[in-house]
CSV table of C-alpha atoms and ligand atoms in Angstrom, one decimal:
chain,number,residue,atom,x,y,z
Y,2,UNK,CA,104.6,132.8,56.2
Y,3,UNK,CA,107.0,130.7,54.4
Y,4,UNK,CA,111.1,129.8,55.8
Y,5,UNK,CA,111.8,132.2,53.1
Y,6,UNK,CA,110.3,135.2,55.4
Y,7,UNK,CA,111.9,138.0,56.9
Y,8,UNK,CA,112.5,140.4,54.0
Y,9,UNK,CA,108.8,140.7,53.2
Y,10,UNK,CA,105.7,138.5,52.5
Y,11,UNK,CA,106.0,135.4,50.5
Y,12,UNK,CA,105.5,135.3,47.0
Y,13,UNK,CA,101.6,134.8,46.7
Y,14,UNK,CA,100.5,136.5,49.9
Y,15,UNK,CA,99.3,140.4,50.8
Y,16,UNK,CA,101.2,142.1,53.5
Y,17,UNK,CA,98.7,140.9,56.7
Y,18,UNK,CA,97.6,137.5,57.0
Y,19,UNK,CA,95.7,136.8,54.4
Y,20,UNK,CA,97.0,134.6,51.4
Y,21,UNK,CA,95.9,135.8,48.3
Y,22,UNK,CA,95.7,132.6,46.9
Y,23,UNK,CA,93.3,132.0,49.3
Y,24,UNK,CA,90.8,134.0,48.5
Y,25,UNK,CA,87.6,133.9,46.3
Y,26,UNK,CA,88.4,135.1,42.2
Y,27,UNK,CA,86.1,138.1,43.4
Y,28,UNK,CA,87.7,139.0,46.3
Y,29,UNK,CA,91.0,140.3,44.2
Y,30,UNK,CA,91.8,142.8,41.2
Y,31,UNK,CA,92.7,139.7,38.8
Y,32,UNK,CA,94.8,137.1,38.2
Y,33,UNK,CA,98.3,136.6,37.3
Y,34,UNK,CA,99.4,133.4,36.0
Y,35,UNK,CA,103.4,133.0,36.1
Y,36,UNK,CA,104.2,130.0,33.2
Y,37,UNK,CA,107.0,128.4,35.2
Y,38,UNK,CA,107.5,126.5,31.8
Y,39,UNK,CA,108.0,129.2,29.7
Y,40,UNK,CA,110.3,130.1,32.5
Y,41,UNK,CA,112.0,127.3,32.4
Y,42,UNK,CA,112.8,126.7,28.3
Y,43,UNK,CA,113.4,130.9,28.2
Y,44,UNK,CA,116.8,129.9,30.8
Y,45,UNK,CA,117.4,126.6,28.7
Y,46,UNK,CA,117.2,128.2,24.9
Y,47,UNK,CA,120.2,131.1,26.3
Y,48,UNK,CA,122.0,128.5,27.5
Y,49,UNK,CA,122.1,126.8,23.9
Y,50,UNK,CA,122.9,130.0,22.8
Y,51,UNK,CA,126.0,130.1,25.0
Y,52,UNK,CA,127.0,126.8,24.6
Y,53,UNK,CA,130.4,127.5,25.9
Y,54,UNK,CA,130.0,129.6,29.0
Y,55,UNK,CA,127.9,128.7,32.4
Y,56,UNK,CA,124.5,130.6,32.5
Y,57,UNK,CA,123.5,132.3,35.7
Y,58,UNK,CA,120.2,133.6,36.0
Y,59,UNK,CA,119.4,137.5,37.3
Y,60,UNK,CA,117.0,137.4,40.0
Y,61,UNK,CA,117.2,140.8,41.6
Y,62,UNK,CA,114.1,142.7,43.0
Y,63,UNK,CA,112.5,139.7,43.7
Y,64,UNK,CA,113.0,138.1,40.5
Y,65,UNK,CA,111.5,140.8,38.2
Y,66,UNK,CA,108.5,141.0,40.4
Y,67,UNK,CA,107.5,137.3,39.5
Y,68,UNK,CA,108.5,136.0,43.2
Y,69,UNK,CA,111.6,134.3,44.5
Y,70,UNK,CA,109.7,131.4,45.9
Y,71,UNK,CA,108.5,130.6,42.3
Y,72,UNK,CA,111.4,132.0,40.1
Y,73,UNK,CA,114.3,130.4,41.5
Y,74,UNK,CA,113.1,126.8,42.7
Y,75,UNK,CA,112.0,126.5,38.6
Y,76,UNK,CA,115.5,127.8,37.5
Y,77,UNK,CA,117.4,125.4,39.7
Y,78,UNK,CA,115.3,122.1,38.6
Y,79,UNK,CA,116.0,123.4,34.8
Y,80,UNK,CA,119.9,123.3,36.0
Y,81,UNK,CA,120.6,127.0,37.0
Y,82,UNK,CA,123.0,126.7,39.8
Y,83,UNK,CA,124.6,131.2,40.0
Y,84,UNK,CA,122.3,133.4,40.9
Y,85,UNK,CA,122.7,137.1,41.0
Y,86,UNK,CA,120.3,140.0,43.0
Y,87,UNK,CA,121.3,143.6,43.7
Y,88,UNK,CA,120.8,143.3,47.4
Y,89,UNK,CA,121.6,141.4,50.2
Y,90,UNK,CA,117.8,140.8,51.8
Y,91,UNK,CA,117.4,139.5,48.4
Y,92,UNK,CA,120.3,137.1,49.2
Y,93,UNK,CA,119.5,135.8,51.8
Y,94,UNK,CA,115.8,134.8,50.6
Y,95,UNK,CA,117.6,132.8,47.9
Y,96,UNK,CA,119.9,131.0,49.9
Y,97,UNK,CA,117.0,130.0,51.9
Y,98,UNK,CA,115.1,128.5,48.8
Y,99,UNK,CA,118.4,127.3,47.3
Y,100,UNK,CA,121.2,126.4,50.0
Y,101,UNK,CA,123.6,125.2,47.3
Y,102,UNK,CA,123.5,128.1,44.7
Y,103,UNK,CA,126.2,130.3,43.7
Y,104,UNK,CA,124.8,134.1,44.6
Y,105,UNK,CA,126.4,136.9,44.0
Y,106,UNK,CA,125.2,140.1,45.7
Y,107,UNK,CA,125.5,143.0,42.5
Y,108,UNK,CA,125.7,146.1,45.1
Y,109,UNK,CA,128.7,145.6,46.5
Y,110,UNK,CA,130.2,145.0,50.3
Y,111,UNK,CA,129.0,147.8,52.0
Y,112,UNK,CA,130.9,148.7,55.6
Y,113,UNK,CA,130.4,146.8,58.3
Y,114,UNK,CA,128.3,144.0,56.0
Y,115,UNK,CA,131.5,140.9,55.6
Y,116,UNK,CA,130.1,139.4,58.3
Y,117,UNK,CA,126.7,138.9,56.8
Y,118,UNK,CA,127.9,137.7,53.4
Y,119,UNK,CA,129.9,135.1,55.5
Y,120,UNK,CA,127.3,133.6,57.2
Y,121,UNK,CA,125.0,133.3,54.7
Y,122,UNK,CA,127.6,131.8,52.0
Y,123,UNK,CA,126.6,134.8,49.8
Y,124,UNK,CA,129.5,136.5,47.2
Y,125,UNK,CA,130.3,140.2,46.7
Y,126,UNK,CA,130.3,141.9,43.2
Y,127,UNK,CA,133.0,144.1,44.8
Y,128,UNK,CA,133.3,147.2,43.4
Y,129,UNK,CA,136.1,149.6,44.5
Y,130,UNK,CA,139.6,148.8,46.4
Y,131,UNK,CA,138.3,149.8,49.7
Y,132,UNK,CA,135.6,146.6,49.2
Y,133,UNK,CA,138.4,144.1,47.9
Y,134,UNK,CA,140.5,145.4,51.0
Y,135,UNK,CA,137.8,144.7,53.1
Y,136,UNK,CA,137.0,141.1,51.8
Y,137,UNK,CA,140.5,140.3,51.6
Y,138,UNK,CA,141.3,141.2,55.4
Y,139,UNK,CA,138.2,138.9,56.2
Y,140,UNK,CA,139.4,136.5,54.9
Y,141,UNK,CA,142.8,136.5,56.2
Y,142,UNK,CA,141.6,136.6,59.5
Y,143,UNK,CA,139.1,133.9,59.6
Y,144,UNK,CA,141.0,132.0,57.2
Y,145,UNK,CA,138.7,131.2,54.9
Y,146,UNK,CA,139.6,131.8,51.5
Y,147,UNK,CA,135.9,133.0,50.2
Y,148,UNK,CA,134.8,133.7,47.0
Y,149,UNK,CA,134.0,137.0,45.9
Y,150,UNK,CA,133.8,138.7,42.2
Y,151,UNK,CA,135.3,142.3,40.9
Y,152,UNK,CA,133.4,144.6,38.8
Y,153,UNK,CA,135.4,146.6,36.7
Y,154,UNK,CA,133.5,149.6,35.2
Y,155,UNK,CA,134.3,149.9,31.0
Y,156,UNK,CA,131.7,152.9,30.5
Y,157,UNK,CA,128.5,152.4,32.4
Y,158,UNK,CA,130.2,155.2,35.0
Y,159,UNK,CA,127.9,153.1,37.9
Y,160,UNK,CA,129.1,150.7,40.1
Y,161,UNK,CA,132.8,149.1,39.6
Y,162,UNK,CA,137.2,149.6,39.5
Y,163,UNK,CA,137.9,152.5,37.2
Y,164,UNK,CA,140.8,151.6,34.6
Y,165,UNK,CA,143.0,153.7,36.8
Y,166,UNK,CA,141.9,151.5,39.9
Y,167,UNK,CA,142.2,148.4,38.3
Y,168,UNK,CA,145.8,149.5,37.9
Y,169,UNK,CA,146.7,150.3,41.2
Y,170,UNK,CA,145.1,146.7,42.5
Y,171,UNK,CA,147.3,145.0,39.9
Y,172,UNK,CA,150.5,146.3,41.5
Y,173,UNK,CA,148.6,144.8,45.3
Y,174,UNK,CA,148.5,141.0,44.3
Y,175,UNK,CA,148.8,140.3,48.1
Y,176,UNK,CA,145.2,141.5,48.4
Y,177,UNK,CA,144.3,138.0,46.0
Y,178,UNK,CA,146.2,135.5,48.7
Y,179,UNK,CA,143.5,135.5,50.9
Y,180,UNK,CA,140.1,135.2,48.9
Y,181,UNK,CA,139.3,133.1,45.6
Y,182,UNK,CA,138.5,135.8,42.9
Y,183,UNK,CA,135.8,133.3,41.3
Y,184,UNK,CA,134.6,136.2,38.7
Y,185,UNK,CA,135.8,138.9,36.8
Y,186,UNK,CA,132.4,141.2,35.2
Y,187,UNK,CA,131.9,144.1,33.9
Y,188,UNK,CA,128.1,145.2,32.8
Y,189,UNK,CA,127.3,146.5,29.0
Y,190,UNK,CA,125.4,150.2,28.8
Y,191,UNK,CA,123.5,149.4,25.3
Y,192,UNK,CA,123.4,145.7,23.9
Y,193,UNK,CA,119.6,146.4,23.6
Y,194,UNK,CA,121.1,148.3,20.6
Y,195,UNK,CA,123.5,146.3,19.1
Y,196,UNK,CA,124.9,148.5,16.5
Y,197,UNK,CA,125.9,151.1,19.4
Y,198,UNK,CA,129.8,151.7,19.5
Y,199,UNK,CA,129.7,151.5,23.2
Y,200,UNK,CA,129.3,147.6,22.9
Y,201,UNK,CA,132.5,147.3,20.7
Y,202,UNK,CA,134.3,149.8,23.2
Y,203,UNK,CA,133.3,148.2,26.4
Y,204,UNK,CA,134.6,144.4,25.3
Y,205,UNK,CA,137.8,145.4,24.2
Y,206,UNK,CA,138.1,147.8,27.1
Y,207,UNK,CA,136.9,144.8,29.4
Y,208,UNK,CA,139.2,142.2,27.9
Y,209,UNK,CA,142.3,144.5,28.2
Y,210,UNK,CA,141.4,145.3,32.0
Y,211,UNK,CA,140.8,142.0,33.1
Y,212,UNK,CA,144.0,140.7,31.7
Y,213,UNK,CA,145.7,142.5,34.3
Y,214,UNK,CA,144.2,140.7,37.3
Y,215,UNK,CA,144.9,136.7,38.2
Y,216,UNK,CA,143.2,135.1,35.6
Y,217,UNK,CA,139.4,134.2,37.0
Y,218,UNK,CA,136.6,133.7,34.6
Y,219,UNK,CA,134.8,136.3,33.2
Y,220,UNK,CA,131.5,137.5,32.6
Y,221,UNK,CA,130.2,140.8,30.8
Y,222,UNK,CA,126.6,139.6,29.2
Y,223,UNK,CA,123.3,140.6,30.0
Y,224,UNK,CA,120.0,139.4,28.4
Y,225,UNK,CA,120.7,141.2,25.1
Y,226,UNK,CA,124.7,140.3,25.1
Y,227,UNK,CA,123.3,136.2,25.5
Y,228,UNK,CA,121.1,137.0,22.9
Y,229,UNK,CA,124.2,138.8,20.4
Y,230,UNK,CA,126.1,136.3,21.5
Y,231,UNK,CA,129.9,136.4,19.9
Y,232,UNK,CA,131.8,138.3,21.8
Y,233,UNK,CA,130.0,138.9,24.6
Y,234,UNK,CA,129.5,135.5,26.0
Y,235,UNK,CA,132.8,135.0,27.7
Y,236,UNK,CA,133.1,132.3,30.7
Y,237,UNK,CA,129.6,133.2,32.4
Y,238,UNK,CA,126.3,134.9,31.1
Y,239,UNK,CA,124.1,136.3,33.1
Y,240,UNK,CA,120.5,137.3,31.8
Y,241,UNK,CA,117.6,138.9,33.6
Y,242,UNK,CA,114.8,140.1,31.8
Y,243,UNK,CA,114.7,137.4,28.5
Y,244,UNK,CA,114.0,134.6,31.3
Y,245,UNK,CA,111.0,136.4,32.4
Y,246,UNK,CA,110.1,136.9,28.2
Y,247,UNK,CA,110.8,140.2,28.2
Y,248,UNK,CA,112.4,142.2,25.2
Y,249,UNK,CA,116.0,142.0,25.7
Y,250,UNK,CA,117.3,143.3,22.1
Y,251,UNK,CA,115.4,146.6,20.7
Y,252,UNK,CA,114.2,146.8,16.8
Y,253,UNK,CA,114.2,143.0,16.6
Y,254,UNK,CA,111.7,139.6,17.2
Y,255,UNK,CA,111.7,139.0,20.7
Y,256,UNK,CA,113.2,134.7,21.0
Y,257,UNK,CA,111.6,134.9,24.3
Y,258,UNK,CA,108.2,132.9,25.5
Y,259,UNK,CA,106.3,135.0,27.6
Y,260,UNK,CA,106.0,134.3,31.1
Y,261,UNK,CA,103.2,136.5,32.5
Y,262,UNK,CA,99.7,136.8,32.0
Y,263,UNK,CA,97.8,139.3,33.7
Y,264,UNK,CA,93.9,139.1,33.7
Y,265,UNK,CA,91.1,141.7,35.1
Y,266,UNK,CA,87.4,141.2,36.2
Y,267,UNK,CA,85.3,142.5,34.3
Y,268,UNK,CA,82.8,144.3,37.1
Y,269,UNK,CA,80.1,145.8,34.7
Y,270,UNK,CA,79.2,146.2,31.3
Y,271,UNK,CA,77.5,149.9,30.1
Y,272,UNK,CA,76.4,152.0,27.3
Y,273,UNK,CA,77.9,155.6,27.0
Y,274,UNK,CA,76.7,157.5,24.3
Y,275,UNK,CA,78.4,159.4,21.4
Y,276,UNK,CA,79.5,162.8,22.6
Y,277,UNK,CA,80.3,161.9,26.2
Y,278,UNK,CA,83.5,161.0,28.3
Y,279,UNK,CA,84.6,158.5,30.3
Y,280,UNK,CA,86.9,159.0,33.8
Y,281,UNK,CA,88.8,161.4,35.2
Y,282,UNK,CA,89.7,164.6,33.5
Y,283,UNK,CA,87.2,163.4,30.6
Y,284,UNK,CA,90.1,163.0,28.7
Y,285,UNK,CA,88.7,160.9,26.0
Y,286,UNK,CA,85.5,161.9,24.3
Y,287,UNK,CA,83.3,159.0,22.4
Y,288,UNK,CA,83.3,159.0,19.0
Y,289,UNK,CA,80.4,156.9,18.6
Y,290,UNK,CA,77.7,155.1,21.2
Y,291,UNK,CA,80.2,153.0,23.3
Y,292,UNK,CA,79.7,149.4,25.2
Y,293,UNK,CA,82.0,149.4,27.3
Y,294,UNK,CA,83.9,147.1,30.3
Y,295,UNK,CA,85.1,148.2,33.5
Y,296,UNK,CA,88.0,146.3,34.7
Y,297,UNK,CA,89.1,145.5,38.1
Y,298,UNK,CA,92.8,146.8,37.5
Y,299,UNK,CA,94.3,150.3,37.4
Y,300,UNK,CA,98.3,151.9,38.0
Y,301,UNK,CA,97.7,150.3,42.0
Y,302,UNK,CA,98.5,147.7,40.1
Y,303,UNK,CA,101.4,148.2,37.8
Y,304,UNK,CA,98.9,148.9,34.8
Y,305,UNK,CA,100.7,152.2,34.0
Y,306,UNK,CA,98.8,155.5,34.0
Y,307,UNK,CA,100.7,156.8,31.4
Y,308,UNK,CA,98.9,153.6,29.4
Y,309,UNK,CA,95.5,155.3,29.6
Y,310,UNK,CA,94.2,156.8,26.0
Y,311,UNK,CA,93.2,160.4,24.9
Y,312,UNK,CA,91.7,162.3,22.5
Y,313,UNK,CA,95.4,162.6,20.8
Y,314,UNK,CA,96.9,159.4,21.4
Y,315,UNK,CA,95.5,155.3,21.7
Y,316,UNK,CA,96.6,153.8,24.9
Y,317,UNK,CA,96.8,150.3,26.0
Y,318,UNK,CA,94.6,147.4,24.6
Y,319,UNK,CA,92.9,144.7,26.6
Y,320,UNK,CA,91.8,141.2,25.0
Y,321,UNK,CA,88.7,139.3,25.3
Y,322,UNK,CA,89.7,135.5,23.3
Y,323,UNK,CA,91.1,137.2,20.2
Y,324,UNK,CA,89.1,140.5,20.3
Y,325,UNK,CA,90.7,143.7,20.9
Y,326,UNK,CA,89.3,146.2,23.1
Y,327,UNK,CA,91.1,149.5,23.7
Y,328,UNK,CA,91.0,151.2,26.6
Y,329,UNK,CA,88.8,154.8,26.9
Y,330,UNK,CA,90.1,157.5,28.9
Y,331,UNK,CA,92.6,157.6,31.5
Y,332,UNK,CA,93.6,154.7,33.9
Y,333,UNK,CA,92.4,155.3,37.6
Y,334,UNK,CA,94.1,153.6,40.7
Y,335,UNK,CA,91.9,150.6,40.5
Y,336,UNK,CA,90.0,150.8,37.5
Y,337,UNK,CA,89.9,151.1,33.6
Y,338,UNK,CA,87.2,151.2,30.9
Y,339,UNK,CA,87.7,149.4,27.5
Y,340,UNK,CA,85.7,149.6,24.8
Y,341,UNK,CA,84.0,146.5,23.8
Y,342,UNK,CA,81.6,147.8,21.2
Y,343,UNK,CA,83.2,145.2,18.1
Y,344,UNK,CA,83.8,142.3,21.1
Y,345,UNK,CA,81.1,139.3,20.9
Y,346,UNK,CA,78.7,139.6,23.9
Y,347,UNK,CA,79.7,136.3,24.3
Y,348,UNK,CA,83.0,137.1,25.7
Y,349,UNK,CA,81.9,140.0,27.7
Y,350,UNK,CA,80.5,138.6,30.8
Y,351,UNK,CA,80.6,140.3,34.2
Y,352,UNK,CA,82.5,137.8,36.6
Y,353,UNK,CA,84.5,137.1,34.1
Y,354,UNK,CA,88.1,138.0,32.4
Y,355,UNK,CA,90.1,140.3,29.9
Y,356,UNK,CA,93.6,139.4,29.3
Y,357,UNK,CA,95.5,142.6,29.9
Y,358,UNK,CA,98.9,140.8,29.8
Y,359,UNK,CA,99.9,138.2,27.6
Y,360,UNK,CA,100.7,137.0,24.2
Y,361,UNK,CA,98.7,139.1,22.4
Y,362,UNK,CA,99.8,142.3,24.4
Y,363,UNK,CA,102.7,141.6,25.9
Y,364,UNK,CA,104.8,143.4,28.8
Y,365,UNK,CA,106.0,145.1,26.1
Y,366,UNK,CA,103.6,146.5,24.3
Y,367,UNK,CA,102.5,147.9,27.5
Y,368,UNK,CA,105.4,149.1,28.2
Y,369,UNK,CA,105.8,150.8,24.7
Y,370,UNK,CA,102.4,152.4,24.7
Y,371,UNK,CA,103.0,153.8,28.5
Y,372,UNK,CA,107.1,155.2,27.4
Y,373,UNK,CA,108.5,152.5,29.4
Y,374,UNK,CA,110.2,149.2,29.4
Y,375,UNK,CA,108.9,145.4,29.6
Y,376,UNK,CA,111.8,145.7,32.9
Y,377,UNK,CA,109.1,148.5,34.8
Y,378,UNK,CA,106.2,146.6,33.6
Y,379,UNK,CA,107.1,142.9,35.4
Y,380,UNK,CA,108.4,144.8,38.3
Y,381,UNK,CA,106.1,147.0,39.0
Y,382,UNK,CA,103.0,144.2,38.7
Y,383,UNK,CA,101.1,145.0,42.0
Y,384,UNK,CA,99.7,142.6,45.1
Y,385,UNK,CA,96.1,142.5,44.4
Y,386,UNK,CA,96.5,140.1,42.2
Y,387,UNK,CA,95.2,136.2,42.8
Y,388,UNK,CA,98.9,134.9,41.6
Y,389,UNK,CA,99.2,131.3,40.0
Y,390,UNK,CA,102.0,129.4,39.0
Y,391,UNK,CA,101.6,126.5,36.4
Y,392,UNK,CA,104.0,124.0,34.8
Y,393,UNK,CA,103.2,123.1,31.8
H,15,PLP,C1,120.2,143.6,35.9
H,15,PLP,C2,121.6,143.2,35.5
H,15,PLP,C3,121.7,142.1,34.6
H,15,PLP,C4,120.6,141.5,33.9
H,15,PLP,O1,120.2,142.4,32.9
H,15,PLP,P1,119.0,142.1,31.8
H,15,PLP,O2,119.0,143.2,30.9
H,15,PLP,O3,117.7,142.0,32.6
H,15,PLP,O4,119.3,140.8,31.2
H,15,PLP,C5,123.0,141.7,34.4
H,15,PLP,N1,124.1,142.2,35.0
H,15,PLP,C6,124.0,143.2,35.9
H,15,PLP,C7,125.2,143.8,36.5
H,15,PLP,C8,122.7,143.8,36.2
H,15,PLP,O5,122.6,144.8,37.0
């Protein structure tokens, strides 16, 4: 176990005591190699985009499933110096990786929890009057004029000050004596589709709510609102998924590098012939005599069932080099089968490796073919896997 312990394992390691990184290739369901490089010139091309604002860097639920201990030492050494998660374990692992960031803690001050944030130098997205009242009597009383940041909600209906709320705390200014309001943020519903009239609504509803408070910078963009840019930018941006090359905007190139690759053992090779099928529910039935691969990897490890193929529908496809195989039948727990009939036997070696994950099928396309998002693919990428991280 690493200093960063105590909310988990370590990036790298399986629950128990035995580091996955060191084990033997064969003694895990595959590799995943995190390009801290990509990473790294993902953060720095939206922060050229957003010339004009500070970029902050969303590292909630252990940065995308990609690893604190990887993710946020990278993003610091490319210049990232706010960090935002969604809970305070999650806080408290970055401020032990990064004792001088900015965090920000998305899920509020819950009762009882000022205390915490205070010790650990961590900020509140507060989120109602009862949270600002709570911050603000901390820091009267220790006085210590601490910074937090106020969510106001403008039509996500989650977390954040209704309009009517952000009324009533403009006629309290007392409440702003006593703490340093460092950030004023509100969260868009759809900039993934940027013609949605939501976006329009929630920045001019945003810009006329905030106007009412001391002035304190402001910050309303996600990945896809970095990525549209404009409007949306204001004093702080604060993208997630587009750092960790996922698909940020819908219907449109993804900008992004990706940052993942996921590779499988291949564990056997077979012949199945025409007329049979393959797995559970023999839900696929071979169209003509089959060589096929079984891979190492199945939905134990974020490979998604719903990715498996049928009779009615193709499913996910794996790559060995530049050769596509697609997978045959349904995905099990630990395993799938992929039809390598038009692959080179050169590239089908047992002992060896399909790409599951990477540039040629990326997080998204998984997610696509499995009626998900890229966001569910990266965090949902499972502990079995022998996990690299290379730089350049
Ligand atoms: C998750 C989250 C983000 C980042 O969203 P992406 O779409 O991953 O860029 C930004 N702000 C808030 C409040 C969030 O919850």
């Amino acid at each position: 176990m690493t200093s960063e312990s105590g909310t988990g394992p370590p990036a790298g390691t399986a629950a128990g005591d035995i580091s996955l990184s060191d084990l033997k290739h064969f003694e895990t369901a595959g590799r995943l190699t995190i390009d801290l490089k990509a990473l790294k010139e993902n953060w720095r091309d939206l922060k050229a985009m957003s010339p004009h604002a500070e970029t902050a860097a969303v590292v909630k639920a252990n940065a995308y499933g990609l690893g604190l201990g990887n993710v946020v030492p990278a993003l610091w050494e490319a210049g990232c110096r706010v960090f935002f998660v969604a809970i305070l374990a999650e806080a408290r692992r970055v401020r032990a990786i990064a004792p001088e960031a900015k965090i920000y803690v998305l899920d509020g001050l819950a009762p009882d929890a000022h205390h915490t944030y205070h010790l650990h130098n961590v900020r509140p997205v507060l989120g109602s009057l009862t949270e600002i009242e709570t911050w603000s009597a901390h820091c009267r009383e220790t006085g210590e004029k601490r910074a937090a940041a106020i969510h106001i909600d403008t039509g996500m209906n989650r977390l954040g000050l209704t309009a009517e709320e952000v009324e009533v705390l403009a006629g309290r200014p007392e409440l702003f004596e006593h703490f340093r309001l460092s950030l004023v943020m509100s969260h868009l519903a759809c900039a993934d589709t940027p013609n949605h009239s939501l976006n329009a609504y929630q920045v001019a509803l945003f810009d006329e709510l905030r106007d009412k408070l001391p002035v304190a910078p402001a910050s309303l963009a996600n990945s896809a609102g970095t990525i549209l840019g404009g409007p949306y930018t204001h004093d702080l941006v604060r993208p997630g998924v587009a750092i960790y090359g996922g698909r940020a905007v819908a219907g449109r190139p993804n900008p992004m590098r990706p940052v993942v690759r996921v590779e499988a053992r291949v564990l056997r090779t077979r012949l199945a012939e025409a007329g049979t099928t393959v797995g559970y529910g023999a839900a696929q039935r071979l169209k003509r005599d089959t060589r096929m691969a079984i891979l190492s990897v199945g939905y134990a490890d974020g490979y998604f069932r719903a990715a498996g193929s049928t009779d009615a529908k193709p499913g996910g496809v794996v790559y060995f080099a530049d050769h596509p195989a697609p997978i045959i039948g349904r995905v099990s727990m630990d395993l799938i089968a992929v039809d390598v009939t038009d692959v080179p036997n050169r590239y089908v070696n047992t002992g060896g490796y399909a790409e599951l994950l990477g540039e040629r099928f990326t997080v998204d396309d998984l997610a696509d073919r499995a009626g998900t998002i890229g966001y569910e693919v990266l965090t949902s990428l499972g502990q079995r896997f022998h996990r690299i991280c290379k730089d350049g």
